[in-house]
Coordinates of C-alpha atoms in Angstrom, one line a residue:
M10 CA 86.1 115.9 110.9
I11 CA 87.4 112.7 109.2
A12 CA 86.3 110.7 112.2
I13 CA 82.6 111.8 111.9
L14 CA 82.7 111.3 108.1
E15 CA 84.0 107.7 108.7
Q16 CA 81.2 107.2 111.2
I17 CA 78.6 108.3 108.7
L18 CA 80.0 105.8 106.2
S19 CA 80.1 102.9 108.6
D20 CA 77.0 103.5 110.7
K21 CA 74.1 103.3 108.3
P22 CA 71.3 103.1 110.9
N23 CA 72.4 106.4 112.4
R24 CA 73.4 108.3 109.2
Q25 CA 70.9 111.0 109.4
R26 CA 71.7 111.8 113.1
L27 CA 75.4 111.8 112.3
I28 CA 74.9 114.0 109.2
S29 CA 73.1 116.5 111.4
Q30 CA 75.9 116.5 113.9
F31 CA 78.5 117.0 111.1
Q32 CA 76.5 119.9 109.6
K33 CA 76.2 121.6 113.0
I34 CA 79.9 121.4 113.6
V35 CA 80.8 122.7 110.1
W36 CA 78.2 125.5 110.1
N37 CA 79.3 126.7 113.6
D38 CA 83.0 126.7 112.8
E39 CA 84.1 129.8 111.0
R40 CA 87.4 128.1 110.2
A41 CA 85.7 125.2 108.3
S42 CA 87.0 124.8 104.8
D43 CA 84.9 125.5 101.8
L44 CA 85.2 121.8 100.9
L45 CA 83.5 120.8 104.2
S46 CA 80.9 123.6 104.0
E47 CA 80.0 122.5 100.5
L48 CA 79.7 118.9 101.7
A49 CA 77.5 119.9 104.6
Y50 CA 75.2 121.7 102.2
D51 CA 75.1 118.8 99.8
L52 CA 74.2 116.4 102.6
D53 CA 70.9 118.2 102.9
Y54 CA 69.9 116.3 99.8
Y55 CA 70.6 112.8 101.2
E56 CA 67.4 110.8 101.5
P57 CA 67.6 107.2 102.6
D58 CA 63.9 106.5 101.6
E59 CA 63.7 105.5 98.0
K60 CA 60.0 106.5 97.7
E61 CA 60.9 110.0 98.9
R62 CA 63.8 110.2 96.4
E63 CA 61.3 109.4 93.6
R64 CA 59.2 112.5 94.6
E65 CA 62.2 114.9 94.6
P66 CA 64.8 114.5 91.8
S67 CA 67.5 116.4 93.7
Y68 CA 67.5 113.9 96.5
Y69 CA 70.1 111.0 96.4
G70 CA 70.7 107.8 98.3
D71 CA 73.4 105.8 100.0
D72 CA 75.6 105.2 96.9
R73 CA 76.0 108.9 96.1
L74 CA 76.4 109.8 99.8
E75 CA 79.3 107.4 100.1
Q76 CA 80.8 108.7 96.9
E77 CA 80.5 112.3 98.0
I78 CA 82.1 111.6 101.5
N79 CA 84.9 109.5 100.0
E80 CA 85.8 112.2 97.5
V81 CA 86.0 114.8 100.2
M82 CA 88.0 112.6 102.5
Q83 CA 90.5 111.9 99.7
K84 CA 90.8 115.6 99.1
L85 CA 91.3 116.3 102.8
K86 CA 94.0 113.7 103.0
Y87 CA 95.9 115.2 100.1
K88 CA 95.7 118.6 101.7
S89 CA 96.8 117.5 105.1
P90 CA 100.5 117.5 105.9
D91 CA 101.9 114.1 107.0

């Protein structure tokens, strides 16, 4: 999961496609943690188009997307045994 999250962060042109892939993986995996499930849900509100974000106050852009993903990755790293 970390790998696809890192890809979302680094590959801006393909973010929406990668987000969809991540969401499908999480939603189809009964073992996915609550943390990942919550992130998958929250990613529904990512909108790269600023004009679209202005029309819907619950949408957010790249800065918040990166913050959300980085926070989850930090939490996952602390939970994982070395």
